[in-house]
Short mmCIF file of C-alpha atoms and ligand atoms in Angstrom, two decimals:
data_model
loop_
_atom_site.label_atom_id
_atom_site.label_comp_id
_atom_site.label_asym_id
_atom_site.label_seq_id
_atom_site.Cartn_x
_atom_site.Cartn_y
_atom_site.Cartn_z
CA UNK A 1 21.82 12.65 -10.98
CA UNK A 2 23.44 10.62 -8.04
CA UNK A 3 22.00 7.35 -7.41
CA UNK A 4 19.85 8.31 -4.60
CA UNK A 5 18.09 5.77 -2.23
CA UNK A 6 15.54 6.24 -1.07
CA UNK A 7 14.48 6.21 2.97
CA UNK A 8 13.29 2.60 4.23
CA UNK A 9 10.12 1.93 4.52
CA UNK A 10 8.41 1.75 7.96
CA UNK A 11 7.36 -1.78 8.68
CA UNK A 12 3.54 -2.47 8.11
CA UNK A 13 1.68 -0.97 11.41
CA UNK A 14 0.27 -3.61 14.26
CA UNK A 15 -2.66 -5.54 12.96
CA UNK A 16 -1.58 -5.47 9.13
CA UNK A 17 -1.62 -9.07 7.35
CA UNK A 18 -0.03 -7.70 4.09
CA UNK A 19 -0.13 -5.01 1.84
CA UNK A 20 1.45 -3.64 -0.94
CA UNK A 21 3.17 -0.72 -0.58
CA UNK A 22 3.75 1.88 -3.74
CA UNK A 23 6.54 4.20 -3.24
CA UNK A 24 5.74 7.26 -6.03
CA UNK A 25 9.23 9.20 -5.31
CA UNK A 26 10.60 6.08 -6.83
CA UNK A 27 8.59 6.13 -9.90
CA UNK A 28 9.34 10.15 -10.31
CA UNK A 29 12.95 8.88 -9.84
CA UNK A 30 12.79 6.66 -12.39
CA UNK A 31 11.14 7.81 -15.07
CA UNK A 32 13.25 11.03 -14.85
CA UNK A 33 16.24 8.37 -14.88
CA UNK A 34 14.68 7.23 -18.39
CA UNK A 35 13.92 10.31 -19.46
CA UNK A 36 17.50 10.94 -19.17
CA UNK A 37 18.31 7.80 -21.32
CA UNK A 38 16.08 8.42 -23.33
CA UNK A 39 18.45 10.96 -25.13
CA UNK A 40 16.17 13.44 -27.42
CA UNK A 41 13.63 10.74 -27.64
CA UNK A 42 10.53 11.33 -26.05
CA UNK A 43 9.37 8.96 -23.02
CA UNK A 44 6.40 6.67 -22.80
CA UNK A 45 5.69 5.28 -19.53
CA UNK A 46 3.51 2.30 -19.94
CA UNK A 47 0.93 2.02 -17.08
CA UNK A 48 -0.86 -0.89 -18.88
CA UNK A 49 -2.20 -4.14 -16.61
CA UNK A 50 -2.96 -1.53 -13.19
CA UNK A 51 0.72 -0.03 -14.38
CA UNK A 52 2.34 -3.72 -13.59
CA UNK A 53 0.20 -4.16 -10.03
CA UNK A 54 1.44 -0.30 -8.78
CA UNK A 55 -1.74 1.31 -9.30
CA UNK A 56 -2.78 3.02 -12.54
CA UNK A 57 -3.70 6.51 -11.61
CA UNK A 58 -1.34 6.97 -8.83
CA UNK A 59 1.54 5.67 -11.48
CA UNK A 60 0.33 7.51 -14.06
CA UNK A 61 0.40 10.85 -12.31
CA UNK A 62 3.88 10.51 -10.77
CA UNK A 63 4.84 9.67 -14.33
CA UNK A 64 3.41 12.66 -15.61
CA UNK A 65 4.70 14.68 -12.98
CA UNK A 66 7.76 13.78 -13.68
CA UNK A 67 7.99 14.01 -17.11
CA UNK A 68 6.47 11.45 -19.27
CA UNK A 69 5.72 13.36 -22.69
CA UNK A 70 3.14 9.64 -23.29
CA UNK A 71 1.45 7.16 -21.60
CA UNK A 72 0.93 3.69 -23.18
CA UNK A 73 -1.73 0.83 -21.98
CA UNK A 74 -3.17 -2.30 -23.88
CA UNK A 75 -6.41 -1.83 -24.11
CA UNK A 76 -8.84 0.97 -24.79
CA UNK A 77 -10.40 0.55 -21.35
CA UNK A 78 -7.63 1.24 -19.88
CA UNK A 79 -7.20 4.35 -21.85
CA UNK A 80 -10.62 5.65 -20.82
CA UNK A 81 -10.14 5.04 -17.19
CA UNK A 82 -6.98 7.58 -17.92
CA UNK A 83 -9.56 10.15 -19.44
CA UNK A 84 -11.94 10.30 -16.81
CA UNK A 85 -9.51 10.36 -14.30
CA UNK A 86 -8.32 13.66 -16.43
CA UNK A 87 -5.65 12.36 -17.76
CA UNK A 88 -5.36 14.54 -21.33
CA UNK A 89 -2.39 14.15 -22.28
CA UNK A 90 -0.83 11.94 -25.14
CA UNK A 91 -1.73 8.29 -24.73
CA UNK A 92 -1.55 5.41 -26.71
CA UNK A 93 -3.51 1.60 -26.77
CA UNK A 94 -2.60 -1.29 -29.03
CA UNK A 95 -4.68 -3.97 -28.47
CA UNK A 96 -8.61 -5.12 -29.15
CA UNK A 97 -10.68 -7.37 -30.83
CA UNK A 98 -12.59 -7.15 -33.44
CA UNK A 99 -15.88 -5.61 -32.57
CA UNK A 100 -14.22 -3.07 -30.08
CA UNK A 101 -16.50 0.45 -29.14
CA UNK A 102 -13.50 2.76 -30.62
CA UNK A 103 -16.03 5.35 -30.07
CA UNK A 104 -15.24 6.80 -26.52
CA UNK A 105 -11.14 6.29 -27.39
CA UNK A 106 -11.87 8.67 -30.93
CA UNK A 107 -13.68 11.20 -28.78
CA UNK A 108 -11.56 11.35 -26.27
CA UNK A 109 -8.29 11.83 -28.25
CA UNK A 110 -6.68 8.55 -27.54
CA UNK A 111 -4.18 7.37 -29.98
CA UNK A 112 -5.33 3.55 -31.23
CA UNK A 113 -3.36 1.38 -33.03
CA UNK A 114 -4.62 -0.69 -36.09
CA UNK A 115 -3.05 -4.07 -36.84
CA UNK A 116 -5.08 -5.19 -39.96
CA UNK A 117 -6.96 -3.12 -42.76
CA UNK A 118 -10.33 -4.43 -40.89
CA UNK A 119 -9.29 -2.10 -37.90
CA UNK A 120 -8.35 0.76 -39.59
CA UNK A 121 -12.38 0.60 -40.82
CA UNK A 122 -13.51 -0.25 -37.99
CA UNK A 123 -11.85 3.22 -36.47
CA UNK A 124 -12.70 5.10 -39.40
CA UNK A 125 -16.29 4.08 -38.44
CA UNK A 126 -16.21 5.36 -35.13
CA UNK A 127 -14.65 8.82 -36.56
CA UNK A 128 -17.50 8.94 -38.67
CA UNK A 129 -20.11 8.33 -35.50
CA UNK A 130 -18.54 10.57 -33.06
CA UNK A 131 -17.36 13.53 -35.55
CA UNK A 132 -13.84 13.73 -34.42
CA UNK A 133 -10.68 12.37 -36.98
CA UNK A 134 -9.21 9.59 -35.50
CA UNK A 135 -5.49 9.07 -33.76
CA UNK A 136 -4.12 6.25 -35.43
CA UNK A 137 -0.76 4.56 -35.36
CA UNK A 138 0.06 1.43 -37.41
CA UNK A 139 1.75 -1.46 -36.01
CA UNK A 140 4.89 -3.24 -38.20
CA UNK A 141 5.39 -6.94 -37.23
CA UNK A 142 9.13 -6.45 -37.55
CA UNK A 143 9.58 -10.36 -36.11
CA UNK A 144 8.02 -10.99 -32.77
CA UNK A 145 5.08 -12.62 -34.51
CA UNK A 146 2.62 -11.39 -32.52
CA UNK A 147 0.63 -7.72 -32.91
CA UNK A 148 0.97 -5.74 -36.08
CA UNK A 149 1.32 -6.23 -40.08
CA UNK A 150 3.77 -8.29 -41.37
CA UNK A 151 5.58 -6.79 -44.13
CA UNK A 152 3.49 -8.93 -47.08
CA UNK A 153 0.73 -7.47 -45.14
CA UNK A 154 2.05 -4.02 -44.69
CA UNK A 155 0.92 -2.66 -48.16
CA UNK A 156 -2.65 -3.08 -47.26
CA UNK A 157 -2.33 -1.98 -43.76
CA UNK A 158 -0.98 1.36 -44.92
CA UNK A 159 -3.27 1.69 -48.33
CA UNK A 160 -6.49 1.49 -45.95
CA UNK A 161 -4.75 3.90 -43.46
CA UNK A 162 -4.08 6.46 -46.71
CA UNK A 163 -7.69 5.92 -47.49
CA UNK A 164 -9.05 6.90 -44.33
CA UNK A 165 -6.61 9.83 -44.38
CA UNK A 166 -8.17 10.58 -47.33
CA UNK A 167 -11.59 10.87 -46.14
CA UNK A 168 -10.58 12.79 -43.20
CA UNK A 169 -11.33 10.26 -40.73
CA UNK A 170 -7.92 9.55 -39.46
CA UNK A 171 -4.99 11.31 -38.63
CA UNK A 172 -1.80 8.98 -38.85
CA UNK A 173 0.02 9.84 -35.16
CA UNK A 174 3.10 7.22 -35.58
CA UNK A 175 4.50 3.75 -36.63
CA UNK A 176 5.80 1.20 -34.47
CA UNK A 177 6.68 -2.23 -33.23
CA UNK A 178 8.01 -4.01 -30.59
CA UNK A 179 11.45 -6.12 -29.79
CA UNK A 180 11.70 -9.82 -29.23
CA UNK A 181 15.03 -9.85 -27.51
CA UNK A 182 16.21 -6.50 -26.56
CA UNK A 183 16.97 -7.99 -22.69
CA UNK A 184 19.61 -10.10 -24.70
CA UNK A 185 22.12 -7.46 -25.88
CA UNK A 186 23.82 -9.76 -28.73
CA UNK A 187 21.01 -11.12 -29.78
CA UNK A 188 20.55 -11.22 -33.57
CA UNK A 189 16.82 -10.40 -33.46
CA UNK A 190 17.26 -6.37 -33.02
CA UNK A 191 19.30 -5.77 -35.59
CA UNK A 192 16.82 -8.15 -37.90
CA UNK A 193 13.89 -6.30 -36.39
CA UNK A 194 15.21 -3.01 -36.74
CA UNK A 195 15.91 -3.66 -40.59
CA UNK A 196 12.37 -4.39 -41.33
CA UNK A 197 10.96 -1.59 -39.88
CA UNK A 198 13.16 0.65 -41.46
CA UNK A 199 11.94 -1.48 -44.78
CA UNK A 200 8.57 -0.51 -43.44
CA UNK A 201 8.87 2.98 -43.35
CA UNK A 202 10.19 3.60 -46.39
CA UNK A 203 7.79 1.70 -48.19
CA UNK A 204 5.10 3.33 -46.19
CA UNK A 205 6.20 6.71 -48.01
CA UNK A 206 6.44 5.20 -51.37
CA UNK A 207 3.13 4.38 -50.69
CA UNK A 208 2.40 8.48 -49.57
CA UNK A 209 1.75 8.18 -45.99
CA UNK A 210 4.24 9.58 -43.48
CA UNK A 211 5.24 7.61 -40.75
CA UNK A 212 4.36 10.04 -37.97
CA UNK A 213 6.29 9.05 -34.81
CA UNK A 214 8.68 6.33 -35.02
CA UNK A 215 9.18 3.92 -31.79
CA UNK A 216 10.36 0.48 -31.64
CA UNK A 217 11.98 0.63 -27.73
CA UNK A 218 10.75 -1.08 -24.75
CA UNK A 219 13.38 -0.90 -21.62
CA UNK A 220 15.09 -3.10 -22.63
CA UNK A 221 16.10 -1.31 -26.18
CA UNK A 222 16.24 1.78 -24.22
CA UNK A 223 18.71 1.30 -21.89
CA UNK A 224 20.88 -1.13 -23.79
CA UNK A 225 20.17 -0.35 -27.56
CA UNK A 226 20.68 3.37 -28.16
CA UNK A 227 19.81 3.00 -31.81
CA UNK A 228 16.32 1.82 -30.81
CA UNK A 229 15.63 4.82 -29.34
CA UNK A 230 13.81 6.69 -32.28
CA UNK A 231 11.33 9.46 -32.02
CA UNK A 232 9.71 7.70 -28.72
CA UNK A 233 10.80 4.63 -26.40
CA UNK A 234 7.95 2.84 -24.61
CA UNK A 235 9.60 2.11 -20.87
CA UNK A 236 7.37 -0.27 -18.62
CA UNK A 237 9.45 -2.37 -16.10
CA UNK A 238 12.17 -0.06 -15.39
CA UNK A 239 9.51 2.77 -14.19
CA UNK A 240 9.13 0.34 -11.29
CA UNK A 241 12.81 -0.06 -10.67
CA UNK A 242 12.93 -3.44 -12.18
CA UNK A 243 15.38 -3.55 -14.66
CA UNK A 244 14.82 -5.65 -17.99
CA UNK A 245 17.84 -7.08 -18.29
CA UNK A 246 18.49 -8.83 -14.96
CA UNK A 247 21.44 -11.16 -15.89
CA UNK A 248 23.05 -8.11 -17.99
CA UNK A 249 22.49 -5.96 -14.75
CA UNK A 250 24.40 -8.00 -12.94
CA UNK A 251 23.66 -8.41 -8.52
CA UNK A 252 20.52 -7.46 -7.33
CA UNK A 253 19.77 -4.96 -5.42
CA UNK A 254 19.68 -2.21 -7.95
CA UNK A 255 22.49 -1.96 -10.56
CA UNK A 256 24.84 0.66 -9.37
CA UNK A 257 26.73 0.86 -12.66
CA UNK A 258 25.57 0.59 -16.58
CA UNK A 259 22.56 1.03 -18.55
CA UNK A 260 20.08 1.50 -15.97
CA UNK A 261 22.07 2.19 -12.65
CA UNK A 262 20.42 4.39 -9.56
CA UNK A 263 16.77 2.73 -10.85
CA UNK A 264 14.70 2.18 -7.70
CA UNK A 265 12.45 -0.65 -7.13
CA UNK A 266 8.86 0.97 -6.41
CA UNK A 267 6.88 -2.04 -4.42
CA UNK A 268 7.08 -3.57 -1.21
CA UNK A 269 5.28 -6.57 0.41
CA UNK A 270 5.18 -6.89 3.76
CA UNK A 271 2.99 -7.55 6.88
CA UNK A 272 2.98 -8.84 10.01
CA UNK A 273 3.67 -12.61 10.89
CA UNK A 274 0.43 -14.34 11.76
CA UNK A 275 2.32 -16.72 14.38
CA UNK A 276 5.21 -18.29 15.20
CA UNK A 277 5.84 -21.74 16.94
CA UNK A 278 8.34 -24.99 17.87
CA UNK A 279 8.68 -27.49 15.56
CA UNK A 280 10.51 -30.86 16.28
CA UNK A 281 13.13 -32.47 14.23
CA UNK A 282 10.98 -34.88 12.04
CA UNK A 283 8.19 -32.18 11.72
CA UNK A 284 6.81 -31.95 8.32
CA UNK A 285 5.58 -28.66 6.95
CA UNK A 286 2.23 -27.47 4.62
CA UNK A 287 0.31 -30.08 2.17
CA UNK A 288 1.89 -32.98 0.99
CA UNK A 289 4.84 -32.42 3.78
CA UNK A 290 7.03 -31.86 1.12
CA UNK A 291 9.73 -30.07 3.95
CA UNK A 292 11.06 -32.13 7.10
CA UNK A 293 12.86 -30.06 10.07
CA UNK A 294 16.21 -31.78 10.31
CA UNK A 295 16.44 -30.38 13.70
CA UNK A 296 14.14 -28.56 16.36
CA UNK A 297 13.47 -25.15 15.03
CA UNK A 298 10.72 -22.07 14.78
CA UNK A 299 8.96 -21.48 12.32
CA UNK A 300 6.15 -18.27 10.91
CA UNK A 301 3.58 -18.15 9.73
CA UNK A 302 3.48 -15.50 6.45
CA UNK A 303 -0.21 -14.67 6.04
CA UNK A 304 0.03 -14.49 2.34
CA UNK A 305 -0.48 -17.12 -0.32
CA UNK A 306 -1.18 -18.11 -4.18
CA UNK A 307 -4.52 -15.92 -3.67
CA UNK A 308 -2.56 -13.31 -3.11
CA UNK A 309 -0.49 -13.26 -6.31
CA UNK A 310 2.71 -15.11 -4.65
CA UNK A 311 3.59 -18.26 -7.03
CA UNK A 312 2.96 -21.45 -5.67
CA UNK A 313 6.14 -22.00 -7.72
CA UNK A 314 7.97 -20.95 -4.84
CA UNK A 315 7.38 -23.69 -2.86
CA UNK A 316 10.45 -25.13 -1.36
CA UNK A 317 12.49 -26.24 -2.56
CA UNK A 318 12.34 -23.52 -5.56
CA UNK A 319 12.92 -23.67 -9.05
CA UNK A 320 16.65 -24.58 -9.52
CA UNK A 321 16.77 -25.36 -6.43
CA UNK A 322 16.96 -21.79 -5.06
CA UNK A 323 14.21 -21.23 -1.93
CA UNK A 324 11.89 -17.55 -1.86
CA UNK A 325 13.17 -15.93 1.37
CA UNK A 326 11.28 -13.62 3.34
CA UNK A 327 12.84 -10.52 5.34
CA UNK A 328 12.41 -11.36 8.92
CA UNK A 329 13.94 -9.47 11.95
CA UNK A 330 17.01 -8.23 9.62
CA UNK A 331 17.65 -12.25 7.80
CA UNK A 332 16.29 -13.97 5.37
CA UNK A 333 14.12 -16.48 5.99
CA UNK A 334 13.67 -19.95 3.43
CA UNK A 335 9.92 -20.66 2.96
CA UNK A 336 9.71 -24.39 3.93
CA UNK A 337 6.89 -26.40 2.29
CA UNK A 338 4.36 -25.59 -0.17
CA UNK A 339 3.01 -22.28 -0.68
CA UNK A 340 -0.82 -22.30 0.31
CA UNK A 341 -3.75 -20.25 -1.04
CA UNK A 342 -4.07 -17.64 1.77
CA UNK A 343 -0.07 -18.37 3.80
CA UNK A 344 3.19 -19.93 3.66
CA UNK A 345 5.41 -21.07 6.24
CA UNK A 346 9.19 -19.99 6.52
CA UNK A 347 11.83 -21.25 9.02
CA UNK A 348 13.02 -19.05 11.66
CA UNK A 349 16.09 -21.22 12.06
CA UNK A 350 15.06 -21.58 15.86
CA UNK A 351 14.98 -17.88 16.75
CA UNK A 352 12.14 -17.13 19.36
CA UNK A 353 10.22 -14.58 17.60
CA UNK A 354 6.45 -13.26 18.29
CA UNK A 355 3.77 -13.59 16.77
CA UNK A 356 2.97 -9.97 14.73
CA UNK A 357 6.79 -9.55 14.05
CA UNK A 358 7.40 -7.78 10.88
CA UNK A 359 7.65 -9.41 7.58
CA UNK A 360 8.79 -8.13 4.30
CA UNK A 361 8.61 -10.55 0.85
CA UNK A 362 10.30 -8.28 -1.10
CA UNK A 363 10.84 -4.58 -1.68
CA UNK A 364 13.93 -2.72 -2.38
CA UNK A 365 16.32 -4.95 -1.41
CA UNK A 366 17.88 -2.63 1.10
CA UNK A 367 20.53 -4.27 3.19
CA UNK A 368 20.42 -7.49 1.60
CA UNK A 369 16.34 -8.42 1.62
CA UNK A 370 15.04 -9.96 -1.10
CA UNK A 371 13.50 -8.69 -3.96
CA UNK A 372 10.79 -9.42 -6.71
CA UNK A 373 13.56 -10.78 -8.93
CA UNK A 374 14.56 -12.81 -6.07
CA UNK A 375 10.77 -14.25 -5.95
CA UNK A 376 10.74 -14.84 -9.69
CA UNK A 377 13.68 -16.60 -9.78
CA UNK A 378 12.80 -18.74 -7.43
CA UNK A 379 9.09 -19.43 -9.14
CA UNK A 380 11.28 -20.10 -12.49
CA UNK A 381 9.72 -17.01 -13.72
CA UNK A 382 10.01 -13.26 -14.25
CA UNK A 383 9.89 -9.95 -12.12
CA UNK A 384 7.17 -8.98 -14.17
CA UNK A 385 4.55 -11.29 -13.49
CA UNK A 386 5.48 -11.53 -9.85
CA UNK A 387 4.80 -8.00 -9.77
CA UNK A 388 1.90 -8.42 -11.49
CA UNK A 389 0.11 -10.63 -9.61
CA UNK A 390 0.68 -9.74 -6.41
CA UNK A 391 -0.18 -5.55 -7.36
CA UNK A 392 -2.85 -7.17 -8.87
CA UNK A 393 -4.33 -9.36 -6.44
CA UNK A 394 -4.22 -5.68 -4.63
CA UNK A 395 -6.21 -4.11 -7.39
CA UNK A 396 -10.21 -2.84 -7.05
CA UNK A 397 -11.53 -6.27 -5.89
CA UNK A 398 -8.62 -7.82 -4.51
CA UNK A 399 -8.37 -8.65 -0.74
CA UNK A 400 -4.74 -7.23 -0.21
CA UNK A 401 -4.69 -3.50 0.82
CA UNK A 402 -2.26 -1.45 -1.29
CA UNK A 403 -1.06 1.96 -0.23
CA UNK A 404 0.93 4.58 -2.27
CA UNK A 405 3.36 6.45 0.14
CA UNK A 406 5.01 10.05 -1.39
CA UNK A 407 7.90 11.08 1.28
CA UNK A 408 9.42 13.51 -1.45
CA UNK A 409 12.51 11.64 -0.95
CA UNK A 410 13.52 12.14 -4.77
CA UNK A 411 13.05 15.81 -4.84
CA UNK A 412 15.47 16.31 -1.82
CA UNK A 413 18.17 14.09 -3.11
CA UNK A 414 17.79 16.53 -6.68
CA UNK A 415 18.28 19.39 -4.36
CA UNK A 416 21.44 17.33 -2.83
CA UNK A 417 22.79 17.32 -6.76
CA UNK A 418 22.17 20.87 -7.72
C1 LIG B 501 4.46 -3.94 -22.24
C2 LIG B 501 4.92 -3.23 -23.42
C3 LIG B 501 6.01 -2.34 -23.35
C4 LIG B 501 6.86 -2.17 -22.11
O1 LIG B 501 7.80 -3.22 -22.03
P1 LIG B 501 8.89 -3.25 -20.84
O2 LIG B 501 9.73 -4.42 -21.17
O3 LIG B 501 8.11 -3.45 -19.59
O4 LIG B 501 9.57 -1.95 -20.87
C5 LIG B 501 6.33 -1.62 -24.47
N1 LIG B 501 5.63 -1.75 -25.61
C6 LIG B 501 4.60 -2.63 -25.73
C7 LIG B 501 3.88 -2.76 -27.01
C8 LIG B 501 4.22 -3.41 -24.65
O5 LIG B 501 3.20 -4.27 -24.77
#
C-alpha cells in the first residue's frame, strides 16, 4: 500500500468558531496499515476514552469496516455503549472497581478482564445471575505496576479463574499485559516484561488453565517490537495517525519511512478567527501580559481556549521554549500570551487579515501546519492527551461541534495500488 494522503480538508464554513473534524478514510487507512503490521496477529483497535476524542461509534465502525478482528475500551460502560449501538463483535474491557454491575457485560458477550481473585468472583457471580458463562481474560503485571497480578499473585489469580472454569461460569478468552516502554526501542523494560509473561504462561498451564489468547502489544510494541506481537496487538494512537514513538519517527508530518510510515493523522481543529486588530509596539497581550509586541503588529483572535481541551500549557512562551502555532492564511502563527478559558491570541506578524479568516490548530500537518504533536510539545506533554481533551471537550455535553467527514479517499488510493 502506497502512502496515500489524503485530500485537504475544506476550511470550517462562515460562522464556525471551532470544531473538530474526524476524517474516517484515515482511520480505515490506518488500521488496515496495522493490520498489515500486525503480521498473523490479530488487530485490536482500542476505541476506549470516546476512541481518544474521535468519536466512539463512528471510530469503532470504520475500524470494523476495515478490519479490526477486536475492539478494546477501559471500562464496561464503554463496552455496553458498543452493544447497543450493535456492535457484536469481539470486544474486550479491563478496568473497574470493586462493586462493578458485570451483569449487562456477561450477557452481552463482552470479554472482562479480572485483576485479583476478588474479580474473578465477582464475575462468576454475575454468570450465575444472568445464566450465560462468562468471557474472562486475566491480566499479568509483567512490570508496569499498575493493572493485573503480579507474578507472587499470579497463582491465585489463575487457581480462582480454574475454579470458576470449573463450575462453568467462566470461559478463559486470553492472557495479557501491557508495556512500560515500548515507545523507547532499547529500553530494557520489554525484554524484562516479556520474560515474565512468558513465566506467566507457563505456570498458568502447570497450574491446568490454558492461556487462551496471548497479547502484550500496544503501538508502540507493534510497530517497533515484532516479537510483541503474539496472538493479538492492542493498537490505540496509531489508529488516529499519531504515531507512538514520536522521537523514533523522526519529523512530523507523518513518518514517510519505518515502522509506521503512510499513518494518517485523523483530527483537525479549526474555525474561523473571531477578530483581528492593530496592536502597538509596547502592547501587552491576555492576563498577566505575559507577551509585549516589540513592534506594531496584528494580531487574532482564536475562539478556542482551556475549556475547550487546548492546554493552558501552551501559553507563550511554551514549554522549552517552543510557542503552539496556529495555521493561518498558509503560515504559522505563535500564540502570544496566555491561553484563556474560551480564546487565545496569536500574532499575525502585521498582516491585515479579516475577521472570520480561517484557522486551523492542528490537523494533518499538510504543507507544513502544525500538528497535535506540535501542540503537545509545546504544552510539555503528549499527543495523546491533547487529543484527548480537545475530542473530548467535543464529546455528548461538550460545547465544541465535532463532525466525522467520509470522502472515500482511502478506497480510491487502494484502487490506485491494485
Ligand atoms: C490504551 C491502551 C492501549 C493502547 O495503547 P496505545 O499506546 O494508544 O496504542 C493498549 N492496551 C491497554 C491496556 C491500554 O490501556
Amino acid at each position: 500500500m502506497s502512502p496515500a494522503l489524503p485530500p485537504p480538508h475544506p476550511p470550517a464554513a462562515p460562522g464556525v468558531r471551532a470544531e473538530v473534524v474526524v476524517d474516517l478514510a484515515a482511520v480505515r487507512h490506518n488500521v488496515r496499515l496495522l493490520r498489515a503490521a500486525a503480521g498473523s496477529a490479530a488487530l485490536m483497535t482500542v476505541v476506549k476514552a470516546d476512541a481518544y476524542g474521535h468519536g466512539l461509534l463512528a471510530v469503532a465502525a470504520a475500524a470494523r469496516e476495515a478490519g479490526a478482528a477486536w475492539l478494546g475500551v477501559a471500562t464496561v460502560e464503554e463496552a455496553l455503549a458498543l452493544r447497543a449501538a450493535g456492535d457484536d463483535g469481539p470486544l474486550l474491557c479491563w478496568l473497574a472497581a470493586p462493586g462493578q454491575d458485570y451483569d449487562g457485560a456477561v450477557a452481552a458477550g463482552v470479554d472482562v478482564t479480572a485483576y485479583t481473585p476478588a474479580e474473578v468472583r465477582e464475575v462468576a457471580a454475575a454468570a450465575r445471575r444472568t445464566g450465560v458463562p462468562a468471557r474472562l481474560q486475566l491480566k499479568v503485571d509483567t512490570g508496569l505496576s499498575r493493572g493485573g497480578a503480579t507474578l507472587p499473585e499470579w497463582d491465585a489469580l489463575v487457581a480462582a479463574a480454574r475454579e470458576a472454569r470449573g463450575a462453568g461460569e467462566v470461559v478463559v478468552t486470553g492472557t495479557w499485559s501491557h508495556l512500560a516502554a515500548a515507545d523507547e526501542p532499547d529500553h530494557p523494560a520489554t525484554g524484562s516484561q516479556q520474560g515474565v509473561f512468558a513465566a506467566a504462561l507457563s505456570r498458568a498451564r502447570v497450574l491446568g488453565l490454558a492461556p487462551g489468547l496471548r497479547h502484550l502489544a500496544n503501538s508502540a510494541g507493534t510497530l517497533l517490537h515484532p516479537d510483541t506481537r503474539l496472538d493479538l496487538v492492542r493498537c490505540g494512537v496509531a489508529t488516529y495517525g499519531r504515531h507512538p514513538a514520536p522521537e523514533v519517527a523522526g519529523p512530523d508530518t507523518g513518518p514517510d519511512t519505518g515502522p509506521g510510515a503512510g499513518l494518517v493523522p485523523v483530527m483537525t481543529v479549526q474555525g474561523r478567527l473571531a477578530l483581528t486588530k492593530r496592536i502597538r509596539a509596547g502592547a501587552s497581550v491576555s492576563y498577566g501580559h505575559t507577551w509585549t509586541a516589540e513592534r506594531d503588529t496584528t494580531v487574532g483572535l482564536v475562539p478556542l481556549g482551556y475549556a475547550d481541551g487546548v492546554p493552558r500549557h501552551a501559553s507563550s512562551p511554551g514549554a522549552g521554549g517552543h510557542p503552539a502555532e496556529v495555521w493561518v492564511a498558509g503560515r504559522r502563527r505563535p500564540v502570544v500570551g496566555r491561553v484563556c478559558m474560551d480564546q487565545l491570541v496569536v500574532d499575525l506578524g502585521g498582516e491585515e487579515l479579516p475577521a472570520g479568516t480561517p484557522y486551523e490548530l492542528f490537523g494533518t500537518g499538510h504543507d507544513g501546519a502544525p500538528t497535535a504533536l506540535d501542540w503537545a510539545r509545546a504544552a510539555g506533554t503528549i499527543d495523546y492527551e491533547v487529543l484527548t481533551r480537545v475530542g473530548g471537550a467535543a464529546g455528548a455535553d461538550g460545547r465544541l461541534a465535532r463532525r466525522w467527514v467520509d470522502t472515500g479517499w482511502d478506497r480510491t488510493s487502494r484502487e490506485d495500488d491494485a
